mmCIF file of C-alpha atoms in Angstrom:
data_model
loop_
_atom_site.group_PDB
_atom_site.id
_atom_site.type_symbol
_atom_site.label_atom_id
_atom_site.label_comp_id
_atom_site.label_asym_id
_atom_site.label_seq_id
_atom_site.Cartn_x
_atom_site.Cartn_y
_atom_site.Cartn_z
ATOM 1 C CA UNK A 11 0.000 0.000 0.000
ATOM 2 C CA UNK A 12 3.045 2.229 0.062
ATOM 3 C CA UNK A 13 4.200 4.375 -2.834
ATOM 4 C CA UNK A 14 7.210 2.089 -3.267
ATOM 5 C CA UNK A 15 4.941 -0.541 -4.670
ATOM 6 C CA UNK A 16 3.823 1.614 -7.557
ATOM 7 C CA UNK A 17 7.216 3.028 -8.476
ATOM 8 C CA UNK A 18 9.093 -0.282 -8.353
ATOM 9 C CA UNK A 19 6.416 -1.818 -10.477
ATOM 10 C CA UNK A 20 6.803 0.727 -13.246
ATOM 11 C CA UNK A 21 10.592 0.842 -13.392
ATOM 12 C CA UNK A 22 11.008 -2.927 -13.349
ATOM 13 C CA UNK A 23 8.655 -3.432 -16.241
ATOM 14 C CA UNK A 24 10.125 -0.543 -18.167
ATOM 15 C CA UNK A 25 13.622 -1.966 -18.071
ATOM 16 C CA UNK A 26 12.783 -5.639 -18.313
ATOM 17 C CA UNK A 27 10.875 -5.587 -21.608
ATOM 18 C CA UNK A 28 12.545 -7.439 -24.430
ATOM 19 C CA UNK A 29 16.249 -7.411 -25.085
ATOM 20 C CA UNK A 30 18.240 -7.337 -21.849
ATOM 21 C CA UNK A 31 17.298 -10.615 -20.232
ATOM 22 C CA UNK A 32 18.744 -9.005 -17.117
ATOM 23 C CA UNK A 33 15.432 -8.780 -15.267
ATOM 24 C CA UNK A 34 13.841 -12.147 -14.682
ATOM 25 C CA UNK A 35 10.043 -11.857 -14.988
ATOM 26 C CA UNK A 36 9.682 -14.812 -12.643
ATOM 27 C CA UNK A 37 11.576 -12.912 -9.983
ATOM 28 C CA UNK A 38 9.509 -9.791 -10.553
ATOM 29 C CA UNK A 39 6.310 -11.781 -10.211
ATOM 30 C CA UNK A 40 7.489 -13.293 -6.954
ATOM 31 C CA UNK A 41 8.435 -9.888 -5.578
ATOM 32 C CA UNK A 42 5.070 -8.456 -6.575
ATOM 33 C CA UNK A 43 3.281 -11.345 -4.889
ATOM 34 C CA UNK A 44 5.201 -10.682 -1.693
ATOM 35 C CA UNK A 45 4.355 -6.976 -1.805
ATOM 36 C CA UNK A 46 0.691 -7.774 -2.353
ATOM 37 C CA UNK A 47 0.713 -10.174 0.580
ATOM 38 C CA UNK A 48 2.320 -7.551 2.793
ATOM 39 C CA UNK A 49 -0.255 -4.963 1.734
ATOM 40 C CA UNK A 50 -3.088 -7.354 2.542
ATOM 41 C CA UNK A 51 -1.647 -8.171 5.946
ATOM 42 C CA UNK A 52 -1.347 -4.454 6.705
ATOM 43 C CA UNK A 53 -4.932 -3.879 5.656
ATOM 44 C CA UNK A 54 -6.150 -6.720 7.851
ATOM 45 C CA UNK A 55 -4.171 -5.473 10.828
ATOM 46 C CA UNK A 56 -5.417 -1.925 10.407
ATOM 47 C CA UNK A 57 -9.081 -2.920 10.332
ATOM 48 C CA UNK A 58 -8.649 -5.448 13.135
ATOM 49 C CA UNK A 59 -7.022 -2.831 15.332
ATOM 50 C CA UNK A 60 -9.850 -0.404 14.640
ATOM 51 C CA UNK A 61 -12.584 -2.923 15.423
ATOM 52 C CA UNK A 62 -10.943 -4.342 18.521
ATOM 53 C CA UNK A 63 -10.155 -0.942 19.923
ATOM 54 C CA UNK A 64 -13.814 -0.027 19.576
ATOM 55 C CA UNK A 65 -15.013 -3.248 21.186
ATOM 56 C CA UNK A 66 -12.545 -3.534 24.014
ATOM 57 C CA UNK A 67 -11.449 -0.115 25.129
ATOM 58 C CA UNK A 68 -13.990 1.996 26.981
ATOM 59 C CA UNK A 69 -12.671 5.064 28.610
ATOM 60 C CA UNK A 70 -8.939 5.025 27.877
ATOM 61 C CA UNK A 71 -6.981 4.618 31.078
ATOM 62 C CA UNK A 72 -3.297 5.021 31.847
ATOM 63 C CA UNK A 73 -2.509 1.536 30.515
ATOM 64 C CA UNK A 74 -4.229 -1.506 29.027
ATOM 65 C CA UNK A 75 -5.558 -3.497 31.967
ATOM 66 C CA UNK A 76 -5.850 -7.308 32.042
ATOM 67 C CA UNK A 77 -9.465 -7.479 30.952
ATOM 68 C CA UNK A 78 -8.767 -5.172 28.035
ATOM 69 C CA UNK A 79 -5.827 -7.282 26.931
ATOM 70 C CA UNK A 80 -7.878 -10.489 27.179
ATOM 71 C CA UNK A 81 -10.631 -8.845 25.192
ATOM 72 C CA UNK A 82 -8.235 -7.694 22.488
ATOM 73 C CA UNK A 83 -6.733 -11.187 22.212
ATOM 74 C CA UNK A 84 -10.152 -12.799 21.841
ATOM 75 C CA UNK A 85 -11.242 -10.086 19.469
ATOM 76 C CA UNK A 86 -8.263 -10.713 17.201
ATOM 77 C CA UNK A 87 -9.117 -14.405 16.954
ATOM 78 C CA UNK A 88 -12.796 -13.687 16.326
ATOM 79 C CA UNK A 89 -11.907 -11.153 13.672
ATOM 80 C CA UNK A 90 -9.771 -13.755 11.889
ATOM 81 C CA UNK A 91 -12.637 -16.268 12.172
ATOM 82 C CA UNK A 92 -14.995 -13.695 10.710
ATOM 83 C CA UNK A 93 -12.623 -12.841 7.903
ATOM 84 C CA UNK A 94 -12.307 -16.523 6.980
ATOM 85 C CA UNK A 95 -16.080 -17.018 7.146
ATOM 86 C CA UNK A 96 -16.648 -14.039 4.868
ATOM 87 C CA UNK A 97 -13.964 -15.226 2.464
ATOM 88 C CA UNK A 98 -15.533 -18.686 2.211
ATOM 89 C CA UNK A 99 -19.054 -17.291 1.834
ATOM 90 C CA UNK A 100 -17.968 -14.870 -0.874
ATOM 91 C CA UNK A 101 -16.084 -17.591 -2.721
ATOM 92 C CA UNK A 102 -19.140 -19.870 -2.634
ATOM 93 C CA UNK A 103 -21.305 -17.082 -3.967
ATOM 94 C CA UNK A 104 -18.919 -16.369 -6.822
ATOM 95 C CA UNK A 105 -18.830 -20.036 -7.775
ATOM 96 C CA UNK A 106 -22.610 -20.199 -7.710
ATOM 97 C CA UNK A 107 -22.827 -17.112 -9.917
ATOM 98 C CA UNK A 108 -20.435 -18.607 -12.436
ATOM 99 C CA UNK A 109 -22.298 -21.903 -12.447
ATOM 100 C CA UNK A 110 -25.528 -20.038 -13.230
ATOM 101 C CA UNK A 111 -24.243 -18.170 -16.254
ATOM 102 C CA UNK B 2 -33.172 -13.235 -11.305
ATOM 103 C CA UNK B 3 -31.084 -12.222 -14.257
ATOM 104 C CA UNK B 4 -27.537 -13.600 -14.228
ATOM 105 C CA UNK B 5 -24.823 -11.961 -16.172
ATOM 106 C CA UNK B 6 -21.097 -12.410 -16.539
ATOM 107 C CA UNK B 7 -19.407 -10.445 -13.795
ATOM 108 C CA UNK B 8 -22.753 -9.759 -12.138
ATOM 109 C CA UNK B 9 -21.224 -9.728 -8.696
ATOM 110 C CA UNK B 10 -19.044 -6.814 -9.759
ATOM 111 C CA UNK B 11 -16.506 -7.479 -7.104
ATOM 112 C CA UNK B 12 -14.311 -4.790 -8.489
ATOM 113 C CA UNK B 13 -16.866 -2.008 -8.755
ATOM 114 C CA UNK B 14 -20.025 -0.742 -7.166
ATOM 115 C CA UNK B 15 -18.562 1.036 -4.173
ATOM 116 C CA UNK B 16 -15.782 -1.346 -3.307
ATOM 117 C CA UNK B 17 -13.788 1.739 -2.452
ATOM 118 C CA UNK B 18 -10.526 0.419 -3.795
ATOM 119 C CA UNK B 19 -9.365 4.038 -3.650
ATOM 120 C CA UNK B 20 -5.881 3.276 -4.882
ATOM 121 C CA UNK B 21 -5.231 0.435 -2.507
ATOM 122 C CA UNK B 22 -4.126 -2.923 -3.826
ATOM 123 C CA UNK B 23 -3.970 -3.382 -7.557
ATOM 124 C CA UNK B 24 -6.334 -1.406 -9.700
ATOM 125 C CA UNK B 25 -4.715 -1.923 -13.107
ATOM 126 C CA UNK B 26 -7.319 -0.607 -15.550
ATOM 127 C CA UNK B 27 -5.770 -2.468 -18.457
ATOM 128 C CA UNK B 28 -3.204 -5.225 -18.261
ATOM 129 C CA UNK B 29 -1.884 -4.403 -21.711
ATOM 130 C CA UNK B 30 -0.228 -1.139 -20.641
ATOM 131 C CA UNK B 31 1.708 -2.786 -17.863
ATOM 132 C CA UNK B 32 3.651 -5.916 -18.605
ATOM 133 C CA UNK B 33 4.209 -4.659 -22.144
ATOM 134 C CA UNK B 34 4.307 -7.345 -24.793
ATOM 135 C CA UNK B 35 5.031 -10.234 -22.437
ATOM 136 C CA UNK B 36 1.912 -12.408 -22.333
ATOM 137 C CA UNK B 37 3.103 -14.177 -19.209
ATOM 138 C CA UNK B 38 3.355 -10.918 -17.298
ATOM 139 C CA UNK B 39 0.048 -9.756 -18.706
ATOM 140 C CA UNK B 40 -1.667 -12.899 -17.538
ATOM 141 C CA UNK B 41 0.003 -12.549 -14.158
ATOM 142 C CA UNK B 42 -1.300 -9.002 -13.782
ATOM 143 C CA UNK B 43 -4.835 -10.029 -14.732
ATOM 144 C CA UNK B 44 -4.833 -12.873 -12.228
ATOM 145 C CA UNK B 45 -3.336 -10.841 -9.413
ATOM 146 C CA UNK B 46 -5.674 -7.924 -10.052
ATOM 147 C CA UNK B 47 -8.632 -10.246 -9.847
ATOM 148 C CA UNK B 48 -7.323 -11.805 -6.646
ATOM 149 C CA UNK B 49 -6.816 -8.388 -5.157
ATOM 150 C CA UNK B 50 -10.349 -7.287 -5.985
ATOM 151 C CA UNK B 51 -11.559 -10.350 -4.151
ATOM 152 C CA UNK B 52 -9.359 -9.600 -1.145
ATOM 153 C CA UNK B 53 -10.488 -5.992 -0.979
ATOM 154 C CA UNK B 54 -14.119 -6.976 -0.950
ATOM 155 C CA UNK B 55 -13.510 -9.545 1.761
ATOM 156 C CA UNK B 56 -11.873 -6.823 3.865
ATOM 157 C CA UNK B 57 -14.769 -4.477 3.253
ATOM 158 C CA UNK B 58 -17.505 -7.032 3.940
ATOM 159 C CA UNK B 59 -15.771 -8.326 7.061
ATOM 160 C CA UNK B 60 -15.712 -4.800 8.408
ATOM 161 C CA UNK B 61 -19.349 -4.120 7.571
ATOM 162 C CA UNK B 62 -20.647 -7.482 8.759
ATOM 163 C CA UNK B 63 -18.658 -7.289 11.984
ATOM 164 C CA UNK B 64 -20.736 -4.257 12.906
ATOM 165 C CA UNK B 65 -23.943 -6.113 12.215
ATOM 166 C CA UNK B 66 -23.125 -9.557 13.514
ATOM 167 C CA UNK B 67 -20.690 -9.264 16.388
ATOM 168 C CA UNK B 68 -21.699 -8.194 19.878
ATOM 169 C CA UNK B 69 -19.034 -9.063 22.401
ATOM 170 C CA UNK B 70 -16.114 -11.127 21.112
ATOM 171 C CA UNK B 71 -16.266 -14.500 22.839
ATOM 172 C CA UNK B 72 -14.002 -17.564 23.022
ATOM 173 C CA UNK B 73 -15.299 -18.752 19.654
ATOM 174 C CA UNK B 74 -17.491 -17.687 16.767
ATOM 175 C CA UNK B 75 -20.908 -19.095 17.684
ATOM 176 C CA UNK B 76 -23.177 -20.525 14.986
ATOM 177 C CA UNK B 77 -25.602 -17.601 15.169
ATOM 178 C CA UNK B 78 -22.841 -15.126 14.411
ATOM 179 C CA UNK B 79 -21.463 -17.372 11.686
ATOM 180 C CA UNK B 80 -24.883 -17.587 10.006
ATOM 181 C CA UNK B 81 -25.177 -13.828 10.288
ATOM 182 C CA UNK B 82 -21.861 -13.362 8.499
ATOM 183 C CA UNK B 83 -22.849 -15.703 5.691
ATOM 184 C CA UNK B 84 -26.224 -13.968 5.258
ATOM 185 C CA UNK B 85 -24.514 -10.616 5.398
ATOM 186 C CA UNK B 86 -22.202 -11.502 2.517
ATOM 187 C CA UNK B 87 -25.091 -12.784 0.409
ATOM 188 C CA UNK B 88 -27.245 -9.718 1.092
ATOM 189 C CA UNK B 89 -24.378 -7.371 0.379
ATOM 190 C CA UNK B 90 -23.863 -8.939 -3.035
ATOM 191 C CA UNK B 91 -27.626 -8.890 -3.625
ATOM 192 C CA UNK B 92 -27.646 -5.195 -2.755
ATOM 193 C CA UNK B 93 -24.813 -4.498 -5.139
ATOM 194 C CA UNK B 94 -26.560 -6.344 -7.972
ATOM 195 C CA UNK B 95 -29.879 -4.684 -7.201
ATOM 196 C CA UNK B 96 -28.329 -1.245 -7.366
ATOM 197 C CA UNK B 97 -26.594 -1.929 -10.663
ATOM 198 C CA UNK B 98 -29.691 -3.471 -12.227
ATOM 199 C CA UNK B 99 -31.993 -0.680 -11.148
ATOM 200 C CA UNK B 100 -29.514 1.939 -12.271
ATOM 201 C CA UNK B 101 -29.361 0.294 -15.666
ATOM 202 C CA UNK B 102 -33.151 0.274 -15.865
ATOM 203 C CA UNK B 103 -33.532 3.929 -14.949
ATOM 204 C CA UNK B 104 -30.841 4.873 -17.460
ATOM 205 C CA UNK B 105 -32.660 2.982 -20.198
ATOM 206 C CA UNK B 106 -36.000 4.611 -19.498
ATOM 207 C CA UNK B 107 -34.368 8.026 -19.318
ATOM 208 C CA UNK B 108 -32.642 7.698 -22.701
ATOM 209 C CA UNK B 109 -35.830 6.383 -24.332
ATOM 210 C CA UNK B 110 -37.624 9.443 -23.014
ATOM 211 C CA UNK B 111 -35.045 11.964 -24.248
ATOM 212 C CA UNK B 112 -34.846 10.221 -27.644
ATOM 213 C CA UNK B 113 -38.584 10.604 -28.185
ATOM 214 C CA UNK B 114 -38.320 14.295 -27.234
ATOM 215 C CA UNK B 115 -35.659 15.045 -29.815
ATOM 216 C CA UNK B 116 -37.742 13.603 -32.705
#
């Protein structure tokens, strides 16, 4: 999600086109996949933090107390469960749509 | 219900990609002449659209389906999430279909005026 993603993308493809053979497209693809995975993990973490802060932290105190920490831990797991449930449900729906066309 | 190719419109209809992830409008510009790279971009773009929508729906459905996070996701919450996904997609399709209908009736109207 950082600007580095966009600029690396452009320069690698620009140089790697036909003749040189210096830039391995396989390597580029692997690097891009890694960057995408990192971006997705960041996105997940950002939304999880937002949701769990809202659920678990009432009036912000001087530190996170034990109950808040327990809540955050459970919340993280439930958020992951939810994400996986949504992913499966969406995938099923897409497959059903394709089967109906 | 009418079914069309790409009816779920996972990439459009308010996904709010807003520059996150991969939004390559055309694979041909990037990747240049290399068909392998082009294919790669198409596949990854599609995957990323899917991921973005999962993020978005998880966020929305969490608000609707989750009260207090417990030790596990109970079956009621799980059902709620599944329903939520289905209804979100239904909503998206409904909006696109109705928009298409209102556009059609509008253009028919203005065409008859200009005669």
